[in-house]
XYZ file of N, CA and C in Angstrom:
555
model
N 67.728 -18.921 -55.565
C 66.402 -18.559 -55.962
C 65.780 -19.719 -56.685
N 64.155 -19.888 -56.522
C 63.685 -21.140 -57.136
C 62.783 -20.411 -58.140
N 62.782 -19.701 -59.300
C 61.857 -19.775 -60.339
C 61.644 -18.447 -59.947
N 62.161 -17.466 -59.164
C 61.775 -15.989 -58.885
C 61.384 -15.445 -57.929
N 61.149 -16.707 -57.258
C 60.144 -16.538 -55.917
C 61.444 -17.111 -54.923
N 61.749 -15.805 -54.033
C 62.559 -16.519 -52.994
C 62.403 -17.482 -51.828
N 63.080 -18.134 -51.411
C 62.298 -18.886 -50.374
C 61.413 -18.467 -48.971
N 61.816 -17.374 -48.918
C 61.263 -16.693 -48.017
C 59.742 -16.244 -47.977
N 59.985 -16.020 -49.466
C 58.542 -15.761 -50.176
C 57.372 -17.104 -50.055
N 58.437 -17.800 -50.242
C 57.540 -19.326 -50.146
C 56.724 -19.447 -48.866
N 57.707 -19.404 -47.787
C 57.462 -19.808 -46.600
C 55.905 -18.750 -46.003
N 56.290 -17.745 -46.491
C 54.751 -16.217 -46.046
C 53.836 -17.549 -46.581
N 53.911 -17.493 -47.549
C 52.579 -17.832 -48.931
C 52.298 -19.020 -47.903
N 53.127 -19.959 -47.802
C 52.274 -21.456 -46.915
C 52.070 -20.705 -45.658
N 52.402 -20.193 -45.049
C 51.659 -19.178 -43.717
C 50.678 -18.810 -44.084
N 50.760 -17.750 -45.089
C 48.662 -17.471 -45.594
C 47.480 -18.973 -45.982
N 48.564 -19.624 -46.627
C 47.249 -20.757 -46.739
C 47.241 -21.141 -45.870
N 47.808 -21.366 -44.723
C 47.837 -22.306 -43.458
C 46.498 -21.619 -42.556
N 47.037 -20.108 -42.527
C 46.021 -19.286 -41.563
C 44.755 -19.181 -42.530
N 44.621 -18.933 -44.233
C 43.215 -19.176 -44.664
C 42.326 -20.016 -44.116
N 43.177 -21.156 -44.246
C 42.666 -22.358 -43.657
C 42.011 -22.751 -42.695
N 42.870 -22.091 -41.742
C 42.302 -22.163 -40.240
C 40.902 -21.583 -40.052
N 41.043 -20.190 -40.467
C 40.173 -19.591 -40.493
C 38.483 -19.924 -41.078
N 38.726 -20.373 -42.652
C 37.858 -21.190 -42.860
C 36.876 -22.071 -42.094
N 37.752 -23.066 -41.300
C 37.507 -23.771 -40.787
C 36.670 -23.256 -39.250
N 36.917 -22.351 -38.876
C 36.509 -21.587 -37.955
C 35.124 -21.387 -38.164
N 35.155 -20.716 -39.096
C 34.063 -19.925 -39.972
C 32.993 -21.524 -40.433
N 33.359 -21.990 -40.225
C 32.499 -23.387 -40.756
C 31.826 -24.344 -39.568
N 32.603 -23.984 -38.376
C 32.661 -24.740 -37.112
C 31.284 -23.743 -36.549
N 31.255 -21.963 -36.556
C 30.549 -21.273 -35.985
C 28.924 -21.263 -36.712
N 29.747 -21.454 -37.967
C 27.972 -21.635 -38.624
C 27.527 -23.320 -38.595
N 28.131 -24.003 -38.602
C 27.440 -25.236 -37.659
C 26.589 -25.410 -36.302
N 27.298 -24.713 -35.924
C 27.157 -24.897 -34.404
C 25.795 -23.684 -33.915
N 25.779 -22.491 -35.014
C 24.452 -21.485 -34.434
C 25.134 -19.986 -34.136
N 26.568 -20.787 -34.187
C 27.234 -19.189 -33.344
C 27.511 -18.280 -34.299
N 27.126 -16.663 -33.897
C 27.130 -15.991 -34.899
C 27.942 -14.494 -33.964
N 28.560 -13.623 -34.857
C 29.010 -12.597 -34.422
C 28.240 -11.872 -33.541
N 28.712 -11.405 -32.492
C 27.331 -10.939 -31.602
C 27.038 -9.271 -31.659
N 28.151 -8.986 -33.073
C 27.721 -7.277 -33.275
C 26.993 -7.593 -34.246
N 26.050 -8.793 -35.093
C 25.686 -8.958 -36.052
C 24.174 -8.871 -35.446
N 22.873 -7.994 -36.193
C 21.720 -8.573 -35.748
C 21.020 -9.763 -35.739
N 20.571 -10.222 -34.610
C 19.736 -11.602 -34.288
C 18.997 -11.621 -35.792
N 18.294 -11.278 -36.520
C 17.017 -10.882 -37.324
C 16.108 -9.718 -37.141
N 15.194 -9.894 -37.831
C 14.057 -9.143 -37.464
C 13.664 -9.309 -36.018
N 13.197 -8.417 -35.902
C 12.734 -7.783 -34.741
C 10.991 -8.976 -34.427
N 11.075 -9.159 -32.787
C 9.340 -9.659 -33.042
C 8.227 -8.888 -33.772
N 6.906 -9.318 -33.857
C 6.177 -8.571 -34.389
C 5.519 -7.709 -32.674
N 5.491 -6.848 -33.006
C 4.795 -5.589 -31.027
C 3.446 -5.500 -32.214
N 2.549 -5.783 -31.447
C 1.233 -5.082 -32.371
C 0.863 -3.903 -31.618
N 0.139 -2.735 -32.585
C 0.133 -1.958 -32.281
C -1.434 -1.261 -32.218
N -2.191 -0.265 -31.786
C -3.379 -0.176 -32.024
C -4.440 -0.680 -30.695
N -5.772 -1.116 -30.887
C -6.440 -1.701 -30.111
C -6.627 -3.372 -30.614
N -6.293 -4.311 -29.975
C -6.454 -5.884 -30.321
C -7.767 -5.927 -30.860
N -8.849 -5.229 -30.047
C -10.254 -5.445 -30.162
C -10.577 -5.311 -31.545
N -10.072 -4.530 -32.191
C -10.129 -3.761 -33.364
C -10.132 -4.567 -34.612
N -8.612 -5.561 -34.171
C -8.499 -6.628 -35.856
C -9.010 -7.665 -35.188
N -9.466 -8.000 -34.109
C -10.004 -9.788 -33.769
C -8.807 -10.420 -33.059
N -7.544 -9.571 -33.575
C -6.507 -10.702 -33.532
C -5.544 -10.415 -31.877
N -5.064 -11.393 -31.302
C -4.142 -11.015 -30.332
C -2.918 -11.617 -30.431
N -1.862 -10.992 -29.674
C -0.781 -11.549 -30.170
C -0.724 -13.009 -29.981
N 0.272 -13.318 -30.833
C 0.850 -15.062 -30.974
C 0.731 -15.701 -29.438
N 1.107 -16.785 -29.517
C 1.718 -17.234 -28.615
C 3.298 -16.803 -27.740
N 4.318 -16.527 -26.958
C 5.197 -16.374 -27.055
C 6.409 -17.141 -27.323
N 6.960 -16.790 -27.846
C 8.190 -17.257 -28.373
C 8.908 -18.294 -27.454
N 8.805 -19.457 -27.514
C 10.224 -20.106 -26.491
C 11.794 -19.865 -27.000
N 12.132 -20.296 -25.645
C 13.829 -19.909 -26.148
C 14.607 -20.820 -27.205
N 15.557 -20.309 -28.207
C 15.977 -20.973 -29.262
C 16.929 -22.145 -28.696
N 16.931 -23.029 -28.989
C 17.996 -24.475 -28.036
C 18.286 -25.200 -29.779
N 19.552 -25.717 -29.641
C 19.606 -26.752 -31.073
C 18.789 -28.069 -30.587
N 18.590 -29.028 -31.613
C 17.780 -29.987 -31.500
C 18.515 -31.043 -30.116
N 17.283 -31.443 -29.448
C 17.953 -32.341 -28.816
C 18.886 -31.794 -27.262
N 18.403 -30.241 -26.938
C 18.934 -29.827 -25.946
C 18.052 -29.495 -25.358
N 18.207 -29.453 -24.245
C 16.473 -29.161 -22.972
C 16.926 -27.583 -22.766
N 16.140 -26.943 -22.632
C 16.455 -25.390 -21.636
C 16.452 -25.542 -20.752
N 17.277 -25.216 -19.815
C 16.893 -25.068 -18.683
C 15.980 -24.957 -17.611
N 15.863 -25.344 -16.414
C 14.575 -25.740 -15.738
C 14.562 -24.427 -15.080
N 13.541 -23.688 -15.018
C 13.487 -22.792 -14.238
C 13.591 -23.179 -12.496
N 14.029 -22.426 -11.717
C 14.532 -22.468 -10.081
C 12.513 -22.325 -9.841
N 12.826 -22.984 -8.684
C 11.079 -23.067 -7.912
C 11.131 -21.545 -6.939
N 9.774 -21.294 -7.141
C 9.822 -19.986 -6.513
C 9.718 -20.282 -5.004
N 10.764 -19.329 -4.353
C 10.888 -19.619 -2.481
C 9.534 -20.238 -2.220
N 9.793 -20.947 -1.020
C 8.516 -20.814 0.033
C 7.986 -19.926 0.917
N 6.984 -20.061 0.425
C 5.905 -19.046 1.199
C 6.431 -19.255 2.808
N 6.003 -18.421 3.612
C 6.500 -18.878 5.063
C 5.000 -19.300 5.723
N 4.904 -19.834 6.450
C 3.345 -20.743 7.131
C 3.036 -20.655 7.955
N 1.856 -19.863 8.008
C 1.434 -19.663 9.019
C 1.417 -20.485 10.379
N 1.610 -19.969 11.761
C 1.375 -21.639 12.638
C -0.046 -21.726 13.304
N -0.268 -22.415 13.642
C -2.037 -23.080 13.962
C -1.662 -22.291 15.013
N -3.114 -21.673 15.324
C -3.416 -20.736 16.527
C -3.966 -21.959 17.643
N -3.990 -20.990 18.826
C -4.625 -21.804 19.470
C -5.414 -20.905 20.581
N -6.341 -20.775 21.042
C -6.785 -19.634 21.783
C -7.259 -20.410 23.308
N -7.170 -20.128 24.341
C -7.756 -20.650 25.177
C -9.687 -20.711 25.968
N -9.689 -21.436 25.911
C -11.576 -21.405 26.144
C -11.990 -19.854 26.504
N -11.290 -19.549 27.650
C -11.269 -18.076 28.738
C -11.543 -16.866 27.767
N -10.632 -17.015 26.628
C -10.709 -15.504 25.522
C -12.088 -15.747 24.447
N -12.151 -16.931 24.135
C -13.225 -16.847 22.934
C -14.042 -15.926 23.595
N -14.383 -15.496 22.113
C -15.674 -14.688 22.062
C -15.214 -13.325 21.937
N -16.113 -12.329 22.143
C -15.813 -10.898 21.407
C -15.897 -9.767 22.583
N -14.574 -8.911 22.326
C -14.263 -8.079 23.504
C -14.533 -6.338 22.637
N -14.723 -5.563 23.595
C -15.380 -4.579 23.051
C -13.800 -3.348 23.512
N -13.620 -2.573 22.662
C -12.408 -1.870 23.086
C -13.010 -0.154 23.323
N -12.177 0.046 23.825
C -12.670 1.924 23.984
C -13.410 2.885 22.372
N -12.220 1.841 21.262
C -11.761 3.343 20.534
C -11.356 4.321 20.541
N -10.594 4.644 21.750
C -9.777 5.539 21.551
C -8.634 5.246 22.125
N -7.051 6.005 22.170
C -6.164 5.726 23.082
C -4.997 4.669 21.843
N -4.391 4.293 22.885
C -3.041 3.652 21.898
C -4.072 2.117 21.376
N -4.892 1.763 21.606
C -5.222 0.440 21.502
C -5.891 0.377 20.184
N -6.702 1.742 19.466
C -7.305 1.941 18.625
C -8.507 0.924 17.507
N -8.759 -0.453 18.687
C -9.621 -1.405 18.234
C -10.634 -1.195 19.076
N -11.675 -1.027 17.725
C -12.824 -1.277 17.971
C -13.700 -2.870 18.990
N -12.925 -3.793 18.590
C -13.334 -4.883 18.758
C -11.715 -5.707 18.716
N -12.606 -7.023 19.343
C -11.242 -8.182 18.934
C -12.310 -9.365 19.501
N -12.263 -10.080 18.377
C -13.112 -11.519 18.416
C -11.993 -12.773 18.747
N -11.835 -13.863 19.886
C -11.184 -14.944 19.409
C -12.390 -15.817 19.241
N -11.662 -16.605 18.323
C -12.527 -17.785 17.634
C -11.644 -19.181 18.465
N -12.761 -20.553 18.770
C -12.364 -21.524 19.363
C -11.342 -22.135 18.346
N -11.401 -21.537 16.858
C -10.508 -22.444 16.197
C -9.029 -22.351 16.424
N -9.080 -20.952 17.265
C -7.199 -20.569 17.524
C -7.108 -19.401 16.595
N -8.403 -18.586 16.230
C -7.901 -17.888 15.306
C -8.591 -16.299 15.589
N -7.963 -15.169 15.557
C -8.400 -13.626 16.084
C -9.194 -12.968 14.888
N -9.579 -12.266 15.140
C -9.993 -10.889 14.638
C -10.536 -10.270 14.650
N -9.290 -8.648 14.354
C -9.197 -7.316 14.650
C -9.847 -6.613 14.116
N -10.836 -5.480 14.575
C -11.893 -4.548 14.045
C -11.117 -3.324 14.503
N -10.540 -2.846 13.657
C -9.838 -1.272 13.871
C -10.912 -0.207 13.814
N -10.431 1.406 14.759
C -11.347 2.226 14.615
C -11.428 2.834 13.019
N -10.772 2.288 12.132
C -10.809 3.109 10.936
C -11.438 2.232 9.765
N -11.835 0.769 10.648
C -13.215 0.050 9.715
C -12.525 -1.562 9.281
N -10.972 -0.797 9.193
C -9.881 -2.181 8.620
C -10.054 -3.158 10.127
N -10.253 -4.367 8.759
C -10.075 -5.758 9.660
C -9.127 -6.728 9.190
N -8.163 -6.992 10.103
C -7.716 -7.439 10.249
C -7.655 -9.184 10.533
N -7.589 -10.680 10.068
C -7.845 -11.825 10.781
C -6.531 -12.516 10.332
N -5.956 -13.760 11.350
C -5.073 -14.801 11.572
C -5.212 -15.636 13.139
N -3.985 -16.260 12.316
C -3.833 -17.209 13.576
C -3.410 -16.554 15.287
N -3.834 -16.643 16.244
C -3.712 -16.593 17.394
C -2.657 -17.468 18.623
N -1.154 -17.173 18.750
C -0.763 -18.260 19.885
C -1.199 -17.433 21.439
N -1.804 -18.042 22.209
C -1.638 -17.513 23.309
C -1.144 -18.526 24.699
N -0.351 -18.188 25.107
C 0.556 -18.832 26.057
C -0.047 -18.535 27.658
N 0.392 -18.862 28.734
C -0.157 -18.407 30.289
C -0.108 -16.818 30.383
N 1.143 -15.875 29.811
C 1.083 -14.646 30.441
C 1.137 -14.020 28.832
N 1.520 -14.526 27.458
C 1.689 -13.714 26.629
C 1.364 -14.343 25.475
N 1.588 -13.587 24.091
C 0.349 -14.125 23.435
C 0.976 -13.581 22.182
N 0.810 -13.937 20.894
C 1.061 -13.123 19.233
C -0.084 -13.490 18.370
N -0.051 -12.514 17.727
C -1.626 -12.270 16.877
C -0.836 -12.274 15.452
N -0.905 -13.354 15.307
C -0.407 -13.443 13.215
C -1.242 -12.964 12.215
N -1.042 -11.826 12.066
C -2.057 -10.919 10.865
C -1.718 -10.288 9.885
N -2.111 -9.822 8.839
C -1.179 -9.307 7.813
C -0.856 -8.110 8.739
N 0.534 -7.578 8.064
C 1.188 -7.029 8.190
C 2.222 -6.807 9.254
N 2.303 -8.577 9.816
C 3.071 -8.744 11.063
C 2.269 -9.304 12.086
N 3.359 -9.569 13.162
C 2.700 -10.297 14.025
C 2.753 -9.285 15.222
N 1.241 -9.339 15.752
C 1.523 -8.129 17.277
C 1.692 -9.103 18.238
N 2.545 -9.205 18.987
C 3.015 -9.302 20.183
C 2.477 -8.710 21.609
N 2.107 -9.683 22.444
C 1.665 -8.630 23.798
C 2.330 -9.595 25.065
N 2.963 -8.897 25.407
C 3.867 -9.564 26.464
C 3.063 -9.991 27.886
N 1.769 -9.616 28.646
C 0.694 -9.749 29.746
C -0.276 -9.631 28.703
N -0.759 -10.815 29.444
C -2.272 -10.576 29.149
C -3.387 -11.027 30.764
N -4.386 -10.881 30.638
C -4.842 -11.025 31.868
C -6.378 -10.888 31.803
N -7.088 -11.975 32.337
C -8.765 -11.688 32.439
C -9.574 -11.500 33.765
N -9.774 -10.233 33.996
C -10.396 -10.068 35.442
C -12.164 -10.021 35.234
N -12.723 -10.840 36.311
C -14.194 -10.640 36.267
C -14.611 -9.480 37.439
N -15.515 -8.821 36.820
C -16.080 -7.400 37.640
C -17.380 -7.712 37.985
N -18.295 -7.020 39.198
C -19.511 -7.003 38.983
C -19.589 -5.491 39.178
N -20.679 -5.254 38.090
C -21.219 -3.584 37.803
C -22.439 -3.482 38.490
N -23.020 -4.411 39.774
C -23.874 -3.895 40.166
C -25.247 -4.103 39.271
N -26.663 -4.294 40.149
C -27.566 -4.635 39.572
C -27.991 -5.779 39.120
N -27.113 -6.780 38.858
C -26.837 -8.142 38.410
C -26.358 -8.180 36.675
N -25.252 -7.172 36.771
C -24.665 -7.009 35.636
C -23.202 -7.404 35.815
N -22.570 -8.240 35.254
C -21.070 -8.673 35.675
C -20.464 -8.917 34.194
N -19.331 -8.419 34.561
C -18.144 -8.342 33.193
C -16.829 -8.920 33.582
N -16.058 -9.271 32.281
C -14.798 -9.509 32.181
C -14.420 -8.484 31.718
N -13.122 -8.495 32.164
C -12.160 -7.054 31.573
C -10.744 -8.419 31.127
N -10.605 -7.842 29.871
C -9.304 -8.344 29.160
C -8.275 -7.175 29.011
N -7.305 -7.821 29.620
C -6.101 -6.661 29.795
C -4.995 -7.037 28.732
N -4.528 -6.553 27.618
C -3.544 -6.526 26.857
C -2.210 -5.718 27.057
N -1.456 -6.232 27.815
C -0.417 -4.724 28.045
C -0.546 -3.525 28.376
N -2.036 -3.552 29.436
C -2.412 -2.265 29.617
C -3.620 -2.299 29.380
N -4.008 -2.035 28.524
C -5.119 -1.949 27.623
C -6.087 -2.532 27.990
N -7.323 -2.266 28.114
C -8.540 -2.698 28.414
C -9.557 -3.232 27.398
N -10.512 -4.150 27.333
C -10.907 -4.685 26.354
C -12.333 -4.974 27.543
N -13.740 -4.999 26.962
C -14.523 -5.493 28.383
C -15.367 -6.421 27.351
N -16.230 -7.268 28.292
C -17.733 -8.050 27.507
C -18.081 -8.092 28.619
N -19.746 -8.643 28.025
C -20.594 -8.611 29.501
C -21.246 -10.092 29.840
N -21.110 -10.537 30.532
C -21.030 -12.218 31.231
C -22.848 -12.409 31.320
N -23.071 -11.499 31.944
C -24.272 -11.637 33.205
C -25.202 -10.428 32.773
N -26.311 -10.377 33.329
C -27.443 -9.009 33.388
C -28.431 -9.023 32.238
N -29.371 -7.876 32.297
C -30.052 -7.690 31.379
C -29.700 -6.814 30.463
């Protein structure tokens, strides 16, 4: 025995200061560095105003940027996707201009204008219009418009005469009939 204290006793006791120690040191490293217990609250809460803004003059702050230690960048935000792009229409001489539809039946357009720039548009019987780009190919053709692209697999332009000295084109869409009038009074 050394003075009362067995050696055994000794050896705990430099184990507790050893692990105080450590610990300390821990505890000194985390509050350096920013790091804090994460069951501990951040702080106060932002200020939420409450009421009508109009009321005090005042609107809220600016917002808050994110907390970084000195000398660290935040992160770059990712670029938002690309849009997808439209492709240049192209219409052929033969279609320009404006075709008149039944209104009634599966085709349900009032109208359909091509423009020399390569570009359509749709006059529905329910008033909605529709405009985009136009590809049209020898037998088939896609109409790029919101909400998709219509597709028509034949297309076809026959000239008629109605007699009297009245003569028309008929535009055929998959069926579908479309007319204007060329000639007459």
């Amino acid at each position: 025995m050394h003075g009362g204290i067995e050696s055994g006793e000794m050896m705990s006791m430099g184990m507790l200061f050893r692990l105080t120690t450590v610990a300390a040191a821990c505890i000194a490293v985390l509050a350096a560095t920013g790091c804090s217990d994460p069951n501990q609250s951040a702080g106060p809460e932002p200020f939420t105003p409450t009421g009508d803004l109009r009321e005090t003059g005042r609107g809220p702050g600016p917002a808050p940027g994110p907390r970084t230690s000195p000398g660290v960048r935040p992160p770059t935000p990712a670029p938002p996707p690309p849009s997808p792009l439209l492709p240049r229409g192209y219409v052929p001489a033969a279609l320009v201009g404006e075709w008149d539809g039944d209104n009634q039946g599966s085709a349900q357009l009032a109208r359909i204008v091509f423009t020399a720039d390569g570009n359509v548009v749709l006059h529905f019987n329910n008033r909605q219009v529709l405009t985009g780009p136009a590809i049209v190919g020898n037998s088939s053709m896609v109409l790029y418009v919101p909400g998709g692209p219509i597709r028509y697999s034949q297309w076809s332009v026959n000239e008629f005469d109605a007699g009297y000295g009245y003569t028309f084109e008929n535009l055929v869409l998959d069926g579908v009939s479309y007319v204007r009038q060329t000639g007459g009074g």
